[in-house]
Amino acid sequence: MVSRSFAIVGAGFSGAVVARQMAEAGHTATVYDTRPHVAGNCFTARDETDVMVHVYGPHIFHTQHQHVWDYINRFGEMMPYRHTVRAMVGGTMYRMPMNLTLINDFFGTQFTPEEAEAFVTSKADATITNPVSFEDQALRFVGRELYEAFFAGYTKKQWGVDPTELPASILARLPLRFTADDSYFNHPFQAIPRNGYTPIVQAILDHPNITVHLNTRFNKSQSGSFDHVVWTGPIDAYFNFEHGRLGYRTLDFVKEVHDGDFQGCPVLNYCDVDVPYTRITEHKHFAPWETHEQTVTYREYSRLCEENDTPYYPIRLVKEKDQLLNYVQRARDERNVTFLGRLGTYRYLDMDVTIHEALQAASGMLSAIADGSEIPSFFTDPIGVA
Ligand code: FAD
Ligand code: UDP
């Protein structure tokens, strides 16, 4: 087999996993990242308090994919962790997601699971048969009172637009249960790495066929030095924003250090629209196996991403989808480059899906090499998926 040279743009999970798979197959991977560290937005580091801080916001690993679970466990120790979220509405703290306890606390009732289900069904708007917007979906799902208390204000702050303009798919991420189970996720595997995500990504990249250049921006003009480029940076940046900038939300984190325990839980959402931040994260609760005298909190503010900000959440409204279509068409005409990951395909991707898609892309690239066929620009269609 002839060894191929790959430039991998981005040292987040997407780039690291692809680099590893190509390296293990005998190819070389040169990985570039503009940041001074690997792990992309999943970067974690201990600060002066010794608490492990999720520097770009809270990251909980959860998956239904056995192969992704096996993959991440090869590279670091995953600690069992069950994520819970609390929500503040009008000065009262509730247990998210929507479950029996929240329903009884909010309505001042003592429903059994069956009674709660019948009650919420009576509140839900059954006339909405084909929910298009976030608001439709919420009204159909839980009715007006719960929607206005828990979703309307938070969603306006998070996305900067009215929930009537957002797609229903955003809400579909949250469960509704008529039991007291307040686990935020339904997935069978839920964990947080004992030493944070950074050493996991470092271990993935630790292979003799992989070279990593940090603090280094890769420019398209360097592509000719490699057989193939895997681009996990923003797809619009690859094309110098020729069809305009794709919209993202960015986050500002206001960090505070306190003594003791600040809020008693890892994430407390502030659902009222007149509170300017969306949530407060208290990082030491992501590592319940550790003890710390001090505590680190991030107060999170969401706003539109400007040119020099970190892009966090792809907005994907109608305007962005039209622009994305232009970029995808351009990308399909490019030779020797594959677009991958959260920024390369402009989609909200959890870490497990990121790893799953990177493994699929690597296996697709290896098959193409074996067949002598051209490596495609995408292994997932960025348009047809939510
Ligand atoms: P990134 O991690 O964004 O990596 C891309 C890298 O490319 C970046 O480091 C960037 O610096 C680099 N880059 C870009 N352009 C260039 C260039 N030209 N040259 C060199 N380098 C370049 N997922 C979960 O599973 N659970 C969670 O709880 C969770 N919470 C999240 C909370 C927040 C606030 C956010 C924003 C995301 C969350 N996610 C969560 C999603 C998770 O962050 C992503 O799945 C993951 O980061 C995607 O990895 P990636 O490699 O595709 O992208
Ligand atoms: N959401 C809300 N209130 C909450 C929690 C979530 O309105 O207390 C909405 C909000 O629009 C958010 C979406 O549900 O963007 C998905 O929630 P999730 O917790 O998955 O958000 P993420 O962790 O991606 O920020």
XYZ file of N, CA and C in Angstrom, residues 135-263:
387
model
N -42.048 26.895 19.060
C -43.242 27.180 19.871
C -44.353 26.157 19.618
N -44.599 25.840 18.340
C -45.609 24.802 18.023
C -45.296 23.520 18.774
N -44.029 23.130 18.668
C -43.606 21.852 19.251
C -43.842 21.868 20.769
N -43.481 23.006 21.410
C -43.616 23.103 22.871
C -45.090 23.094 23.281
N -45.926 23.815 22.535
C -47.352 23.876 22.892
C -48.003 22.505 22.722
N -47.577 21.796 21.698
C -48.118 20.465 21.439
C -47.603 19.461 22.479
N -46.428 19.730 22.959
C -45.709 18.812 23.852
C -46.215 18.964 25.295
N -46.266 20.211 25.799
C -46.561 20.412 27.225
C -47.609 21.490 27.507
N -48.070 22.196 26.492
C -49.069 23.253 26.739
C -48.440 24.586 27.114
N -49.319 25.605 27.175
C -48.835 26.991 27.279
C -48.138 27.318 28.603
N -48.682 26.868 29.748
C -48.077 27.302 31.028
C -46.638 26.826 31.166
N -46.420 25.546 30.916
C -45.051 25.016 31.051
C -44.137 25.630 29.990
N -44.667 25.809 28.791
C -43.870 26.431 27.713
C -43.413 27.819 28.128
N -44.355 28.621 28.598
C -43.975 30.013 28.912
C -43.027 30.078 30.096
N -43.229 29.213 31.080
C -42.355 29.268 32.257
C -40.944 28.760 31.953
N -40.831 27.636 31.284
C -39.524 26.979 31.185
C -38.813 27.179 29.850
N -39.567 27.384 28.778
C -38.921 27.379 27.470
C -38.866 28.739 26.780
N -39.950 29.528 26.870
C -40.027 30.728 26.023
C -38.884 31.702 26.330
N -38.680 32.052 27.602
C -37.663 33.042 27.968
C -36.257 32.522 27.732
N -36.012 31.302 28.168
C -34.668 30.714 28.017
C -34.303 30.651 26.533
N -35.253 30.224 25.736
C -34.979 30.033 24.310
C -34.720 31.365 23.612
N -35.482 32.405 23.983
C -35.231 33.742 23.403
C -33.823 34.199 23.740
N -33.406 33.978 24.982
C -32.062 34.417 25.387
C -30.987 33.588 24.682
N -31.218 32.297 24.588
C -30.207 31.400 24.006
C -30.025 31.648 22.512
N -31.138 31.863 21.812
C -31.062 31.919 20.345
C -31.224 33.328 19.779
N -31.656 34.280 20.622
C -31.759 35.674 20.172
C -32.918 35.927 19.226
N -33.791 34.968 19.045
C -34.979 35.163 18.199
C -36.182 34.573 18.916
N -37.361 34.912 18.428
C -38.575 34.394 19.028
C -38.703 32.885 18.720
N -39.204 32.098 19.680
C -39.345 30.650 19.440
C -40.230 30.302 18.240
N -41.046 31.263 17.769
C -41.856 30.990 16.578
C -40.977 30.925 15.323
N -39.744 31.465 15.425
C -38.844 31.456 14.250
C -37.859 30.292 14.267
N -37.851 29.534 15.360
C -36.868 28.445 15.483
C -37.481 27.114 15.074
N -36.659 26.180 14.579
C -37.213 24.882 14.188
C -37.602 24.030 15.396
N -38.611 23.177 15.193
C -39.109 22.290 16.256
C -38.010 21.348 16.757
N -37.027 21.053 15.898
C -36.007 20.048 16.245
C -35.197 20.422 17.479
N -35.084 21.722 17.794
C -34.267 22.121 18.954
C -34.870 21.559 20.237
N -36.206 21.578 20.314
C -36.851 21.094 21.537
C -36.852 19.572 21.602
N -36.806 18.960 20.440
C -36.865 17.497 20.400
C -35.686 16.865 21.153
N -34.661 17.680 21.483
C -33.518 17.143 22.234
C -33.876 16.827 23.689
N -34.984 17.416 24.207
C -35.286 17.255 25.636
C -36.378 16.212 25.872
N -36.191 15.353 26.894
C -37.241 14.357 27.184
C -38.418 14.935 27.987
N -39.549 14.218 27.968
C -40.698 14.501 28.849
C -41.038 13.166 29.489
N -41.018 13.150 30.840
C -41.257 11.868 31.517
C -42.332 12.031 32.580
N -43.064 10.961 32.808
C -44.069 10.993 33.877
C -43.622 10.114 35.047
N -42.342 10.064 35.255
C -41.771 9.416 36.442
C -40.900 10.467 37.116
N -40.344 10.109 38.284
C -39.500 11.073 39.001
C -38.062 11.061 38.483
N -37.789 10.266 37.451
C -36.429 10.202 36.892
C -36.041 11.586 36.344
N -35.011 12.187 36.926
C -34.608 13.520 36.456
C -33.243 13.486 35.763
N -32.883 12.324 35.243
C -31.646 12.240 34.466
C -31.841 13.077 33.192
N -30.873 13.923 32.865
C -31.085 14.839 31.740
C -31.045 14.113 30.395
N -30.348 12.986 30.353
C -30.215 12.242 29.095
C -30.809 10.840 29.243
N -31.244 10.276 28.096
C -31.792 8.920 28.116
C -30.756 7.858 27.770
N -29.566 8.262 27.327
C -28.618 7.291 26.774
C -28.066 6.299 27.808
N -27.808 5.066 27.356
C -27.319 4.048 28.299
C -25.900 4.322 28.829
N -25.072 4.988 28.031
C -23.708 5.278 28.498
C -23.612 6.775 28.781
N -23.312 7.111 30.029
C -23.167 8.526 30.404
C -21.948 8.611 31.317
N -21.050 9.544 31.026
C -19.796 9.572 31.788
C -19.076 10.888 31.594
N -18.078 11.094 32.460
C -17.155 12.221 32.302
C -15.756 11.651 32.554
N -14.779 12.030 31.724
C -13.444 11.460 31.931
C -12.820 11.906 33.262
N -12.189 10.970 33.953
C -11.608 11.278 35.269
C -10.664 12.476 35.189
N -9.882 12.545 34.129
C -8.903 13.633 34.023
C -9.286 14.668 32.963
N -10.543 14.730 32.625
C -10.996 15.701 31.634
C -10.808 15.170 30.213
N -11.274 15.956 29.252
C -11.247 15.505 27.842
C -9.882 15.707 27.193
N -9.112 16.687 27.673
C -7.860 17.016 26.976
C -6.912 15.811 26.893
N -6.648 15.083 28.018
C -5.730 13.944 27.896
C -6.267 12.854 26.977
N -7.585 12.753 26.846
C -8.161 11.746 25.937
C -7.797 12.098 24.499
N -7.978 13.368 24.152
C -7.661 13.775 22.770
C -6.139 13.683 22.546
N -5.364 14.042 23.562
C -3.898 13.891 23.423
C -3.540 12.427 23.169
N -4.205 11.512 23.884
C -3.894 10.085 23.706
C -4.308 9.613 22.306
N -5.421 10.126 21.796
C -5.853 9.736 20.442
C -4.786 10.185 19.433
N -4.220 11.368 19.686
C -3.244 11.934 18.733
C -1.837 11.375 18.938
N -1.655 10.583 19.979
C -0.318 10.081 20.292
C -0.012 8.837 19.451
N 0.502 9.072 18.272
C 0.819 7.970 17.339
C 2.007 8.419 16.494
N 2.937 7.503 16.204
C 4.137 7.916 15.452
C 3.841 8.536 14.077
N 2.705 8.217 13.472
C 2.398 8.781 12.145
C 1.665 10.119 12.233
N 1.489 10.638 13.446
C 0.748 11.910 13.606
C 1.678 13.003 14.125
N 1.626 14.164 13.468
C 2.354 15.349 13.941
C 1.305 16.425 14.208
N 1.461 17.127 15.336
C 0.469 18.155 15.683
C 1.144 19.519 15.719
N 0.553 20.489 15.022
C 1.027 21.879 15.068
C -0.054 22.733 15.718
N 0.217 23.184 16.954
C -0.736 24.076 17.628
C -0.399 25.523 17.289
N -1.268 26.435 17.669
C -1.075 27.871 17.365
C -0.813 28.089 15.879
N -1.361 27.225 15.035
C -1.058 27.305 13.599
C -2.337 27.252 12.787
N -2.602 28.327 12.063
C -3.771 28.342 11.185
C -3.405 27.654 9.879
N -4.213 26.719 9.432
C -3.996 26.082 8.135
C -4.731 26.893 7.094
N -4.026 27.177 6.031
C -4.633 27.925 4.941
C -4.787 27.007 3.733
N -5.902 27.182 3.052
C -6.209 26.367 1.876
C -5.037 26.288 0.890
N -4.257 27.369 0.829
C -3.144 27.397 -0.129
C -2.068 26.359 0.202
N -2.101 25.800 1.432
C -1.128 24.766 1.808
C -1.563 23.377 1.326
N -2.766 23.275 0.787
C -3.330 21.964 0.473
C -2.464 21.160 -0.489
N -1.798 21.849 -1.423
C -1.009 21.156 -2.447
C 0.126 20.324 -1.871
N 0.514 20.582 -0.633
C 1.612 19.795 -0.028
C 1.129 18.440 0.491
N -0.176 18.185 0.381
C -0.739 16.936 0.938
C -1.565 16.213 -0.126
N -1.724 14.896 0.072
C -2.597 14.156 -0.852
C -4.059 14.513 -0.610
N -4.401 14.769 0.659
C -5.809 15.033 0.963
C -5.894 15.897 2.217
N -6.931 16.739 2.261
C -7.161 17.605 3.429
C -8.489 17.203 4.075
N -8.498 17.096 5.400
C -9.764 16.935 6.126
C -9.987 18.242 6.881
N -11.044 18.944 6.524
C -11.292 20.292 7.052
C -12.376 20.218 8.114
N -11.999 20.412 9.390
C -13.019 20.432 10.454
C -13.213 21.849 10.998
N -12.661 22.843 10.293
C -12.919 24.246 10.615
C -14.225 24.681 9.963
N -14.596 25.955 10.114
C -15.873 26.414 9.532
C -15.872 26.306 8.001
N -16.936 25.753 7.454
C -17.005 25.559 5.995
C -16.978 26.909 5.278
N -17.589 27.949 5.871
C -17.586 29.253 5.188
C -16.190 29.875 5.189
N -15.386 29.589 6.228
C -14.019 30.131 6.283
C -13.165 29.527 5.159
N -13.403 28.245 4.842
C -12.638 27.599 3.766
C -12.811 28.381 2.461
N -14.023 28.897 2.254
C -14.315 29.639 1.012
C -14.246 31.152 1.227
N -13.443 31.548 2.235
C -13.258 32.984 2.514
C -14.574 33.752 2.612
N -15.603 33.116 3.119
C -16.906 33.756 3.401
C -17.516 34.383 2.148
N -17.238 33.774 0.996
C -17.693 34.380 -0.272
C -19.213 34.453 -0.383
N -19.928 33.578 0.314
C -21.399 33.645 0.292
C -21.930 34.207 1.608
N -21.123 34.968 2.302
C -21.521 35.547 3.590
C -21.149 34.625 4.749
N -21.209 35.195 5.957
C -20.863 34.418 7.151
C -22.064 33.636 7.635
N -21.878 32.351 7.872
C -22.948 31.542 8.462
C -23.157 31.994 9.905
N -24.412 32.100 10.317
C -24.712 32.610 11.658
C -24.464 31.583 12.750
N -23.809 32.031 13.793
C -23.611 31.205 14.985
C -23.993 32.024 16.204
N -24.356 31.360 17.286
C -24.398 31.997 18.592
C -23.050 31.758 19.258
N -22.564 32.764 19.955
C -21.371 32.575 20.768
C -21.760 32.736 22.231
N -20.863 32.369 23.125
C -21.157 32.460 24.559
C -20.079 33.285 25.246
N -20.487 34.107 26.205
C -19.539 34.780 27.100
C -19.696 34.122 28.463
N -18.577 33.709 29.024
C -18.610 33.084 30.350
C -18.014 34.053 31.354
N -18.774 34.388 32.391
C -18.229 35.224 33.458
C -17.859 34.290 34.605
N -16.549 34.187 34.815
C -16.044 33.216 35.796
C -15.985 33.830 37.192
N -16.388 33.051 38.203
C -16.246 33.485 39.605
C -15.699 32.320 40.412
N -14.936 32.650 41.449
C -14.446 31.628 42.377
C -15.064 31.925 43.742
N -15.631 30.908 44.366
C -16.262 31.066 45.683
C -15.710 30.006 46.623
N -15.936 30.188 47.917
C -15.620 29.134 48.880
C -16.817 28.198 48.958
N -16.533 26.932 49.246
C -17.617 25.965 49.489
C -18.374 25.599 48.230
N -19.708 25.521 48.386
C -20.565 25.080 47.275
C -21.471 26.252 46.905
N -21.551 26.586 45.645
C -22.287 27.778 45.225
C -23.781 27.509 45.045
N -24.117 26.446 44.281
C -25.538 26.220 43.954
C -25.972 24.778 44.159
